């Protein structure tokens, strides 16, 4: 079969639905025809090897959700300086068992006004200090040879104020002004402000920015230098889809669609999760399936579960392939601070009851702050009021609560709402930083135990585990951002420090903190890859361990079963699980009586039922 036939076949499959949705939003035949022509052009430009991979993946559409997947997210400069430097470090990443690398934003972005790269000035140019598109293509080629997938961000809600469109809009060119939201007086912005919440209430208050030289307000939901794109304009949609396809053609396997709930704006609404957003994501999914079906969409929807799940679309009309398991992450840390897993059990029941095709990305920490998006309705029935409880969590994790070992900083503290979020690395939150500072060996062992327990729990969940670079060696907070002018106000940089290669050098030495964490994670990942019970389609259920401080998860695949018990208390707990059979420790091999299990403070066990 000629390869163009593939394109024709895929286009035919999706054409009617794609056209229908496009017309619904834009009612514009010539722009739709242009989109189809461009899809074909990007298809023709796609590398032969990538097309072969597309075909392979079309035949095995679950390729990205196997139990062998282990992700790591990292900043190229922090980790290895440049893309070429990163390529030389692939063996280290392989020693971490990582086969999915999320390269944090690396496209051209103005220094000091970049929001960590999330203000893109040119979607087709790599930040010069990191390398070039050519370097990226070489990296992708080597990654594919090694069986590693690459992920990058597609920042589609906004561009940098330095993007060519923004520059021309600022100069008053109507064509480009219409790609953003421009207003010559504050009437409409004022009406928007009545209903749009604030993303960065302290570091970037308000949703509009006044451009004095141009005499207009422009919509800027995030930072003033990030101008919101107007997706009601079909030119914006088409051009952004061309950028998406261009990036996919650079050899990306996973595209993270950044801040996607925000992309459609409508007066009188919160401008989040509007129906048109789903139409756009659905169209994007089809465009991807037509041109580059090997590419997976990862949606960034940092919202409560009811808002997240619709981004999977339906089984017939899927939208994103993967989504962040954000509420589970926040709930996990809540349970650490309260030593009470009841909320986590409820949250896991919600996630576990979803169709198995819905793939979540599980993580403990990422590059962003932790927002306390918890089920406060339930917490309230247990006597925890929202504002007071958030204050407790923030006091706890900043180390300002008696007995807390965590260290970190608040983020966008909004005193009106008592709504601060939190920043810090996993290791610092587990006490590695404070124990190191106090040179307290016993506390250090407790911190390491908790760090490993949380990773084991993450690896037990269904979905794709994602490590945050540095966590594999217990890297702690980095306070040097305070000396850098463009970063000092944004405390998220506390957990975006330079990767500490001196810790990585200790990863074989189990006398060191880094070595203990690194080796333990390696062992867990190896077991996870080997055992069928960790298959993506295994059942995962919450069981009762008779103790609100201990989480019990049971995974079942066919006749095989494993049980994970995780102690969220800092004291030793003795628990009993109502399960028959003989259970063997998956790490140490000993048989364990599940009616009588003693877990040290923040300890865990992985048990497998003997056949
Ligand atoms: C996403 C990113 C965050 C960034 C924001 C604006 O939420 O994760 O880091 O600030 O988008 O682009």
mmCIF file with all atom_site columns, C-alpha atoms in Angstrom, residues 156-334:
data_model
loop_
_atom_site.group_PDB
_atom_site.id
_atom_site.type_symbol
_atom_site.label_atom_id
_atom_site.label_alt_id
_atom_site.label_comp_id
_atom_site.label_asym_id
_atom_site.label_entity_id
_atom_site.label_seq_id
_atom_site.pdbx_PDB_ins_code
_atom_site.Cartn_x
_atom_site.Cartn_y
_atom_site.Cartn_z
_atom_site.occupancy
_atom_site.B_iso_or_equiv
_atom_site.pdbx_formal_charge
_atom_site.auth_seq_id
_atom_site.auth_comp_id
_atom_site.auth_asym_id
_atom_site.auth_atom_id
_atom_site.pdbx_PDB_model_num
ATOM 1   C CA . UNK A 1 156 ? -1.633  26.671 23.264 1.00 0.00 ? 156 UNK A CA 1
ATOM 2   C CA . UNK A 1 157 ? -3.572  29.066 25.469 1.00 0.00 ? 157 UNK A CA 1
ATOM 3   C CA . UNK A 1 158 ? -1.247  32.003 24.919 1.00 0.00 ? 158 UNK A CA 1
ATOM 4   C CA . UNK A 1 159 ? 1.888   33.266 23.255 1.00 0.00 ? 159 UNK A CA 1
ATOM 5   C CA . UNK A 1 160 ? 4.667   35.393 24.609 1.00 0.00 ? 160 UNK A CA 1
ATOM 6   C CA . UNK A 1 161 ? 4.276   39.128 24.046 1.00 0.00 ? 161 UNK A CA 1
ATOM 7   C CA . UNK A 1 162 ? 7.445   38.727 21.918 1.00 0.00 ? 162 UNK A CA 1
ATOM 8   C CA . UNK A 1 163 ? 5.800   36.314 19.472 1.00 0.00 ? 163 UNK A CA 1
ATOM 9   C CA . UNK A 1 164 ? 5.577   37.773 15.992 1.00 0.00 ? 164 UNK A CA 1
ATOM 10  C CA . UNK A 1 165 ? 1.771   37.916 16.153 1.00 0.00 ? 165 UNK A CA 1
ATOM 11  C CA . UNK A 1 166 ? 1.901   39.813 19.426 1.00 0.00 ? 166 UNK A CA 1
ATOM 12  C CA . UNK A 1 167 ? 4.529   42.210 18.128 1.00 0.00 ? 167 UNK A CA 1
ATOM 13  C CA . UNK A 1 168 ? 2.449   43.018 15.086 1.00 0.00 ? 168 UNK A CA 1
ATOM 14  C CA . UNK A 1 169 ? -0.713  43.288 17.174 1.00 0.00 ? 169 UNK A CA 1
ATOM 15  C CA . UNK A 1 170 ? 1.052   45.734 19.469 1.00 0.00 ? 170 UNK A CA 1
ATOM 16  C CA . UNK A 1 171 ? 1.882   47.825 16.412 1.00 0.00 ? 171 UNK A CA 1
ATOM 17  C CA . UNK A 1 172 ? -1.826  48.017 15.685 1.00 0.00 ? 172 UNK A CA 1
ATOM 18  C CA . UNK A 1 173 ? -2.168  45.540 12.791 1.00 0.00 ? 173 UNK A CA 1
ATOM 19  C CA . UNK A 1 174 ? -5.823  44.508 12.904 1.00 0.00 ? 174 UNK A CA 1
ATOM 20  C CA . UNK A 1 175 ? -5.239  41.025 11.499 1.00 0.00 ? 175 UNK A CA 1
ATOM 21  C CA . UNK A 1 176 ? -2.957  40.236 14.428 1.00 0.00 ? 176 UNK A CA 1
ATOM 22  C CA . UNK A 1 177 ? -4.990  42.068 17.067 1.00 0.00 ? 177 UNK A CA 1
ATOM 23  C CA . UNK A 1 178 ? -7.860  39.771 16.149 1.00 0.00 ? 178 UNK A CA 1
ATOM 24  C CA . UNK A 1 179 ? -5.746  36.774 17.169 1.00 0.00 ? 179 UNK A CA 1
ATOM 25  C CA . UNK A 1 180 ? -5.821  38.019 20.778 1.00 0.00 ? 180 UNK A CA 1
ATOM 26  C CA . UNK A 1 181 ? -8.390  39.816 22.930 1.00 0.00 ? 181 UNK A CA 1
ATOM 27  C CA . UNK A 1 182 ? -7.960  43.574 22.522 1.00 0.00 ? 182 UNK A CA 1
ATOM 28  C CA . UNK A 1 183 ? -10.190 46.259 24.037 1.00 0.00 ? 183 UNK A CA 1
ATOM 29  C CA . UNK A 1 184 ? -9.796  50.019 23.758 1.00 0.00 ? 184 UNK A CA 1
ATOM 30  C CA . UNK A 1 185 ? -11.547 50.636 27.070 1.00 0.00 ? 185 UNK A CA 1
ATOM 31  C CA . UNK A 1 186 ? -12.119 48.736 30.283 1.00 0.00 ? 186 UNK A CA 1
ATOM 32  C CA . UNK A 1 187 ? -15.868 48.043 29.852 1.00 0.00 ? 187 UNK A CA 1
ATOM 33  C CA . UNK A 1 188 ? -15.640 44.481 28.588 1.00 0.00 ? 188 UNK A CA 1
ATOM 34  C CA . UNK A 1 189 ? -12.543 43.588 30.624 1.00 0.00 ? 189 UNK A CA 1
ATOM 35  C CA . UNK A 1 190 ? -14.458 44.752 33.712 1.00 0.00 ? 190 UNK A CA 1
ATOM 36  C CA . UNK A 1 191 ? -17.321 42.428 32.833 1.00 0.00 ? 191 UNK A CA 1
ATOM 37  C CA . UNK A 1 192 ? -14.946 39.532 32.311 1.00 0.00 ? 192 UNK A CA 1
ATOM 38  C CA . UNK A 1 193 ? -13.301 40.231 35.655 1.00 0.00 ? 193 UNK A CA 1
ATOM 39  C CA . UNK A 1 194 ? -16.657 39.740 37.359 1.00 0.00 ? 194 UNK A CA 1
ATOM 40  C CA . UNK A 1 195 ? -16.601 36.043 36.526 1.00 0.00 ? 195 UNK A CA 1
ATOM 41  C CA . UNK A 1 196 ? -13.030 34.917 35.728 1.00 0.00 ? 196 UNK A CA 1
ATOM 42  C CA . UNK A 1 197 ? -11.081 33.722 38.754 1.00 0.00 ? 197 UNK A CA 1
ATOM 43  C CA . UNK A 1 198 ? -7.395  34.523 39.102 1.00 0.00 ? 198 UNK A CA 1
ATOM 44  C CA . UNK A 1 199 ? -4.614  32.093 38.327 1.00 0.00 ? 199 UNK A CA 1
ATOM 45  C CA . UNK A 1 200 ? -1.769  34.035 39.929 1.00 0.00 ? 200 UNK A CA 1
ATOM 46  C CA . UNK A 1 201 ? -3.529  36.390 42.389 1.00 0.00 ? 201 UNK A CA 1
ATOM 47  C CA . UNK A 1 202 ? -0.318  37.728 43.905 1.00 0.00 ? 202 UNK A CA 1
ATOM 48  C CA . UNK A 1 203 ? 2.344   37.389 41.242 1.00 0.00 ? 203 UNK A CA 1
ATOM 49  C CA . UNK A 1 204 ? 0.059   38.481 38.369 1.00 0.00 ? 204 UNK A CA 1
ATOM 50  C CA . UNK A 1 205 ? -3.263  39.897 39.617 1.00 0.00 ? 205 UNK A CA 1
ATOM 51  C CA . UNK A 1 206 ? -6.092  40.473 37.150 1.00 0.00 ? 206 UNK A CA 1
ATOM 52  C CA . UNK A 1 207 ? -6.787  38.982 33.730 1.00 0.00 ? 207 UNK A CA 1
ATOM 53  C CA . UNK A 1 208 ? -5.977  42.008 31.554 1.00 0.00 ? 208 UNK A CA 1
ATOM 54  C CA . UNK A 1 209 ? -2.914  44.127 30.883 1.00 0.00 ? 209 UNK A CA 1
ATOM 55  C CA . UNK A 1 210 ? -2.913  47.741 29.722 1.00 0.00 ? 210 UNK A CA 1
ATOM 56  C CA . UNK A 1 211 ? -0.660  48.420 26.732 1.00 0.00 ? 211 UNK A CA 1
ATOM 57  C CA . UNK A 1 212 ? 0.022   52.144 27.009 1.00 0.00 ? 212 UNK A CA 1
ATOM 58  C CA . UNK A 1 213 ? 1.809   52.567 23.659 1.00 0.00 ? 213 UNK A CA 1
ATOM 59  C CA . UNK A 1 214 ? -1.016  50.813 21.838 1.00 0.00 ? 214 UNK A CA 1
ATOM 60  C CA . UNK A 1 215 ? -3.907  52.231 23.848 1.00 0.00 ? 215 UNK A CA 1
ATOM 61  C CA . UNK A 1 216 ? -5.566  48.867 24.449 1.00 0.00 ? 216 UNK A CA 1
ATOM 62  C CA . UNK A 1 217 ? -6.113  46.283 27.127 1.00 0.00 ? 217 UNK A CA 1
ATOM 63  C CA . UNK A 1 218 ? -5.100  42.764 26.184 1.00 0.00 ? 218 UNK A CA 1
ATOM 64  C CA . UNK A 1 219 ? -6.314  39.613 27.914 1.00 0.00 ? 219 UNK A CA 1
ATOM 65  C CA . UNK A 1 220 ? -3.572  37.966 29.985 1.00 0.00 ? 220 UNK A CA 1
ATOM 66  C CA . UNK A 1 221 ? -5.009  35.237 32.196 1.00 0.00 ? 221 UNK A CA 1
ATOM 67  C CA . UNK A 1 222 ? -1.580  34.115 33.377 1.00 0.00 ? 222 UNK A CA 1
ATOM 68  C CA . UNK A 1 223 ? 1.356   36.576 33.436 1.00 0.00 ? 223 UNK A CA 1
ATOM 69  C CA . UNK A 1 224 ? 1.046   40.000 31.694 1.00 0.00 ? 224 UNK A CA 1
ATOM 70  C CA . UNK A 1 225 ? 3.586   38.840 29.109 1.00 0.00 ? 225 UNK A CA 1
ATOM 71  C CA . UNK A 1 226 ? 1.453   35.776 28.190 1.00 0.00 ? 226 UNK A CA 1
ATOM 72  C CA . UNK A 1 227 ? -1.266  36.983 25.812 1.00 0.00 ? 227 UNK A CA 1
ATOM 73  C CA . UNK A 1 228 ? -4.330  34.762 25.528 1.00 0.00 ? 228 UNK A CA 1
ATOM 74  C CA . UNK A 1 229 ? -5.020  33.528 22.011 1.00 0.00 ? 229 UNK A CA 1
ATOM 75  C CA . UNK A 1 230 ? -8.486  33.992 20.567 1.00 0.00 ? 230 UNK A CA 1
ATOM 76  C CA . UNK A 1 231 ? -9.595  30.567 19.350 1.00 0.00 ? 231 UNK A CA 1
ATOM 77  C CA . UNK A 1 232 ? -12.866 32.004 18.067 1.00 0.00 ? 232 UNK A CA 1
ATOM 78  C CA . UNK A 1 233 ? -10.705 33.135 15.149 1.00 0.00 ? 233 UNK A CA 1
ATOM 79  C CA . UNK A 1 234 ? -10.212 30.168 12.778 1.00 0.00 ? 234 UNK A CA 1
ATOM 80  C CA . UNK A 1 235 ? -6.839  31.567 11.709 1.00 0.00 ? 235 UNK A CA 1
ATOM 81  C CA . UNK A 1 236 ? -5.605  31.029 15.289 1.00 0.00 ? 236 UNK A CA 1
ATOM 82  C CA . UNK A 1 237 ? -6.934  27.477 15.394 1.00 0.00 ? 237 UNK A CA 1
ATOM 83  C CA . UNK A 1 238 ? -5.472  26.550 12.007 1.00 0.00 ? 238 UNK A CA 1
ATOM 84  C CA . UNK A 1 239 ? -2.058  28.081 12.620 1.00 0.00 ? 239 UNK A CA 1
ATOM 85  C CA . UNK A 1 240 ? -1.800  26.504 16.062 1.00 0.00 ? 240 UNK A CA 1
ATOM 86  C CA . UNK A 1 241 ? -2.682  23.114 14.579 1.00 0.00 ? 241 UNK A CA 1
ATOM 87  C CA . UNK A 1 242 ? 0.094   23.604 12.029 1.00 0.00 ? 242 UNK A CA 1
ATOM 88  C CA . UNK A 1 243 ? 2.470   24.333 14.898 1.00 0.00 ? 243 UNK A CA 1
ATOM 89  C CA . UNK A 1 244 ? 1.272   21.203 16.673 1.00 0.00 ? 244 UNK A CA 1
ATOM 90  C CA . UNK A 1 245 ? 1.913   19.097 13.563 1.00 0.00 ? 245 UNK A CA 1
ATOM 91  C CA . UNK A 1 246 ? 5.281   20.726 13.008 1.00 0.00 ? 246 UNK A CA 1
ATOM 92  C CA . UNK A 1 247 ? 6.334   19.784 16.550 1.00 0.00 ? 247 UNK A CA 1
ATOM 93  C CA . UNK A 1 248 ? 4.925   16.275 16.216 1.00 0.00 ? 248 UNK A CA 1
ATOM 94  C CA . UNK A 1 249 ? 7.062   15.924 13.097 1.00 0.00 ? 249 UNK A CA 1
ATOM 95  C CA . UNK A 1 250 ? 10.184  16.745 15.113 1.00 0.00 ? 250 UNK A CA 1
ATOM 96  C CA . UNK A 1 251 ? 9.861   13.269 16.577 1.00 0.00 ? 251 UNK A CA 1
ATOM 97  C CA . UNK A 1 252 ? 7.690   13.865 19.622 1.00 0.00 ? 252 UNK A CA 1
ATOM 98  C CA . UNK A 1 253 ? 5.760   10.895 20.974 1.00 0.00 ? 253 UNK A CA 1
ATOM 99  C CA . UNK A 1 254 ? 3.661   12.688 23.558 1.00 0.00 ? 254 UNK A CA 1
ATOM 100 C CA . UNK A 1 255 ? 2.390   16.228 23.338 1.00 0.00 ? 255 UNK A CA 1
ATOM 101 C CA . UNK A 1 256 ? 1.346   17.841 26.598 1.00 0.00 ? 256 UNK A CA 1
ATOM 102 C CA . UNK A 1 257 ? -1.386  20.343 25.911 1.00 0.00 ? 257 UNK A CA 1
ATOM 103 C CA . UNK A 1 258 ? -0.744  23.017 28.450 1.00 0.00 ? 258 UNK A CA 1
ATOM 104 C CA . UNK A 1 259 ? -3.492  24.806 30.381 1.00 0.00 ? 259 UNK A CA 1
ATOM 105 C CA . UNK A 1 260 ? -6.077  23.432 27.964 1.00 0.00 ? 260 UNK A CA 1
ATOM 106 C CA . UNK A 1 261 ? -9.249  24.221 29.982 1.00 0.00 ? 261 UNK A CA 1
ATOM 107 C CA . UNK A 1 262 ? -8.591  27.928 29.472 1.00 0.00 ? 262 UNK A CA 1
ATOM 108 C CA . UNK A 1 263 ? -8.480  28.133 25.695 1.00 0.00 ? 263 UNK A CA 1
ATOM 109 C CA . UNK A 1 264 ? -12.048 29.316 25.032 1.00 0.00 ? 264 UNK A CA 1
ATOM 110 C CA . UNK A 1 265 ? -13.362 32.596 26.457 1.00 0.00 ? 265 UNK A CA 1
ATOM 111 C CA . UNK A 1 266 ? -16.991 33.613 26.820 1.00 0.00 ? 266 UNK A CA 1
ATOM 112 C CA . UNK A 1 267 ? -18.292 36.682 28.620 1.00 0.00 ? 267 UNK A CA 1
ATOM 113 C CA . UNK A 1 268 ? -20.278 35.880 31.741 1.00 0.00 ? 268 UNK A CA 1
ATOM 114 C CA . UNK A 1 269 ? -18.474 32.590 32.368 1.00 0.00 ? 269 UNK A CA 1
ATOM 115 C CA . UNK A 1 270 ? -15.396 31.491 34.290 1.00 0.00 ? 270 UNK A CA 1
ATOM 116 C CA . UNK A 1 271 ? -13.722 30.977 30.904 1.00 0.00 ? 271 UNK A CA 1
ATOM 117 C CA . UNK A 1 272 ? -12.733 27.453 31.878 1.00 0.00 ? 272 UNK A CA 1
ATOM 118 C CA . UNK A 1 273 ? -13.818 24.062 30.559 1.00 0.00 ? 273 UNK A CA 1
ATOM 119 C CA . UNK A 1 274 ? -16.336 25.527 28.125 1.00 0.00 ? 274 UNK A CA 1
ATOM 120 C CA . UNK A 1 275 ? -17.914 23.155 25.612 1.00 0.00 ? 275 UNK A CA 1
ATOM 121 C CA . UNK A 1 276 ? -15.874 24.691 22.772 1.00 0.00 ? 276 UNK A CA 1
ATOM 122 C CA . UNK A 1 277 ? -12.674 23.591 24.533 1.00 0.00 ? 277 UNK A CA 1
ATOM 123 C CA . UNK A 1 278 ? -13.805 19.996 24.143 1.00 0.00 ? 278 UNK A CA 1
ATOM 124 C CA . UNK A 1 279 ? -14.663 20.575 20.492 1.00 0.00 ? 279 UNK A CA 1
ATOM 125 C CA . UNK A 1 280 ? -11.136 21.872 19.916 1.00 0.00 ? 280 UNK A CA 1
ATOM 126 C CA . UNK A 1 281 ? -9.461  19.022 21.772 1.00 0.00 ? 281 UNK A CA 1
ATOM 127 C CA . UNK A 1 282 ? -11.575 16.491 19.899 1.00 0.00 ? 282 UNK A CA 1
ATOM 128 C CA . UNK A 1 283 ? -10.560 18.103 16.598 1.00 0.00 ? 283 UNK A CA 1
ATOM 129 C CA . UNK A 1 284 ? -6.936  18.061 17.678 1.00 0.00 ? 284 UNK A CA 1
ATOM 130 C CA . UNK A 1 285 ? -7.182  14.380 18.493 1.00 0.00 ? 285 UNK A CA 1
ATOM 131 C CA . UNK A 1 286 ? -8.570  13.645 15.035 1.00 0.00 ? 286 UNK A CA 1
ATOM 132 C CA . UNK A 1 287 ? -5.973  15.828 13.314 1.00 0.00 ? 287 UNK A CA 1
ATOM 133 C CA . UNK A 1 288 ? -3.280  13.904 15.168 1.00 0.00 ? 288 UNK A CA 1
ATOM 134 C CA . UNK A 1 289 ? -4.838  10.569 14.244 1.00 0.00 ? 289 UNK A CA 1
ATOM 135 C CA . UNK A 1 290 ? -4.914  11.572 10.596 1.00 0.00 ? 290 UNK A CA 1
ATOM 136 C CA . UNK A 1 291 ? -1.365  12.915 10.304 1.00 0.00 ? 291 UNK A CA 1
ATOM 137 C CA . UNK A 1 292 ? 0.648   11.332 13.111 1.00 0.00 ? 292 UNK A CA 1
ATOM 138 C CA . UNK A 1 293 ? -1.365  8.618  14.858 1.00 0.00 ? 293 UNK A CA 1
ATOM 139 C CA . UNK A 1 294 ? 1.666   7.529  16.881 1.00 0.00 ? 294 UNK A CA 1
ATOM 140 C CA . UNK A 1 295 ? 1.466   10.730 18.895 1.00 0.00 ? 295 UNK A CA 1
ATOM 141 C CA . UNK A 1 296 ? -0.302  10.771 22.243 1.00 0.00 ? 296 UNK A CA 1
ATOM 142 C CA . UNK A 1 297 ? -2.083  13.793 23.752 1.00 0.00 ? 297 UNK A CA 1
ATOM 143 C CA . UNK A 1 298 ? -1.524  14.452 27.431 1.00 0.00 ? 298 UNK A CA 1
ATOM 144 C CA . UNK A 1 299 ? -3.965  17.049 28.740 1.00 0.00 ? 299 UNK A CA 1
ATOM 145 C CA . UNK A 1 300 ? -2.997  19.362 31.554 1.00 0.00 ? 300 UNK A CA 1
ATOM 146 C CA . UNK A 1 301 ? -6.240  19.834 33.451 1.00 0.00 ? 301 UNK A CA 1
ATOM 147 C CA . UNK A 1 302 ? -5.457  20.841 36.996 1.00 0.00 ? 302 UNK A CA 1
ATOM 148 C CA . UNK A 1 303 ? -9.015  20.704 38.284 1.00 0.00 ? 303 UNK A CA 1
ATOM 149 C CA . UNK A 1 304 ? -11.372 18.575 40.358 1.00 0.00 ? 304 UNK A CA 1
ATOM 150 C CA . UNK A 1 305 ? -12.211 15.066 39.034 1.00 0.00 ? 305 UNK A CA 1
ATOM 151 C CA . UNK A 1 306 ? -15.630 16.034 37.563 1.00 0.00 ? 306 UNK A CA 1
ATOM 152 C CA . UNK A 1 307 ? -13.864 18.568 35.352 1.00 0.00 ? 307 UNK A CA 1
ATOM 153 C CA . UNK A 1 308 ? -10.869 16.388 34.484 1.00 0.00 ? 308 UNK A CA 1
ATOM 154 C CA . UNK A 1 309 ? -12.588 13.214 33.322 1.00 0.00 ? 309 UNK A CA 1
ATOM 155 C CA . UNK A 1 310 ? -14.565 14.817 30.429 1.00 0.00 ? 310 UNK A CA 1
ATOM 156 C CA . UNK A 1 311 ? -11.201 15.530 28.760 1.00 0.00 ? 311 UNK A CA 1
ATOM 157 C CA . UNK A 1 312 ? -10.911 11.829 27.997 1.00 0.00 ? 312 UNK A CA 1
ATOM 158 C CA . UNK A 1 313 ? -13.950 12.350 25.773 1.00 0.00 ? 313 UNK A CA 1
ATOM 159 C CA . UNK A 1 314 ? -16.011 9.232  25.238 1.00 0.00 ? 314 UNK A CA 1
ATOM 160 C CA . UNK A 1 315 ? -14.877 5.798  24.132 1.00 0.00 ? 315 UNK A CA 1
ATOM 161 C CA . UNK A 1 316 ? -16.217 6.506  20.597 1.00 0.00 ? 316 UNK A CA 1
ATOM 162 C CA . UNK A 1 317 ? -15.086 10.110 20.509 1.00 0.00 ? 317 UNK A CA 1
ATOM 163 C CA . UNK A 1 318 ? -11.913 10.283 22.539 1.00 0.00 ? 318 UNK A CA 1
ATOM 164 C CA . UNK A 1 319 ? -10.146 13.563 23.325 1.00 0.00 ? 319 UNK A CA 1
ATOM 165 C CA . UNK A 1 320 ? -6.938  13.217 25.403 1.00 0.00 ? 320 UNK A CA 1
ATOM 166 C CA . UNK A 1 321 ? -5.111  9.902  25.685 1.00 0.00 ? 321 UNK A CA 1
ATOM 167 C CA . UNK A 1 322 ? -3.774  10.767 29.114 1.00 0.00 ? 322 UNK A CA 1
ATOM 168 C CA . UNK A 1 323 ? -4.507  13.180 31.936 1.00 0.00 ? 323 UNK A CA 1
ATOM 169 C CA . UNK A 1 324 ? -2.785  14.103 35.170 1.00 0.00 ? 324 UNK A CA 1
ATOM 170 C CA . UNK A 1 325 ? -4.143  12.423 38.284 1.00 0.00 ? 325 UNK A CA 1
ATOM 171 C CA . UNK A 1 326 ? -3.977  15.757 40.041 1.00 0.00 ? 326 UNK A CA 1
ATOM 172 C CA . UNK A 1 327 ? -6.576  15.345 42.777 1.00 0.00 ? 327 UNK A CA 1
ATOM 173 C CA . UNK A 1 328 ? -5.030  12.062 43.846 1.00 0.00 ? 328 UNK A CA 1
ATOM 174 C CA . UNK A 1 329 ? -1.646  13.806 44.085 1.00 0.00 ? 329 UNK A CA 1
ATOM 175 C CA . UNK A 1 330 ? -2.965  16.662 46.238 1.00 0.00 ? 330 UNK A CA 1
ATOM 176 C CA . UNK A 1 331 ? -5.009  14.246 48.349 1.00 0.00 ? 331 UNK A CA 1
ATOM 177 C CA . UNK A 1 332 ? -1.906  12.131 48.932 1.00 0.00 ? 332 UNK A CA 1
ATOM 178 C CA . UNK A 1 333 ? -0.076  15.038 50.523 1.00 0.00 ? 333 UNK A CA 1
ATOM 179 C CA . UNK A 1 334 ? -3.162  15.939 52.514 1.00 0.00 ? 334 UNK A CA 1
#
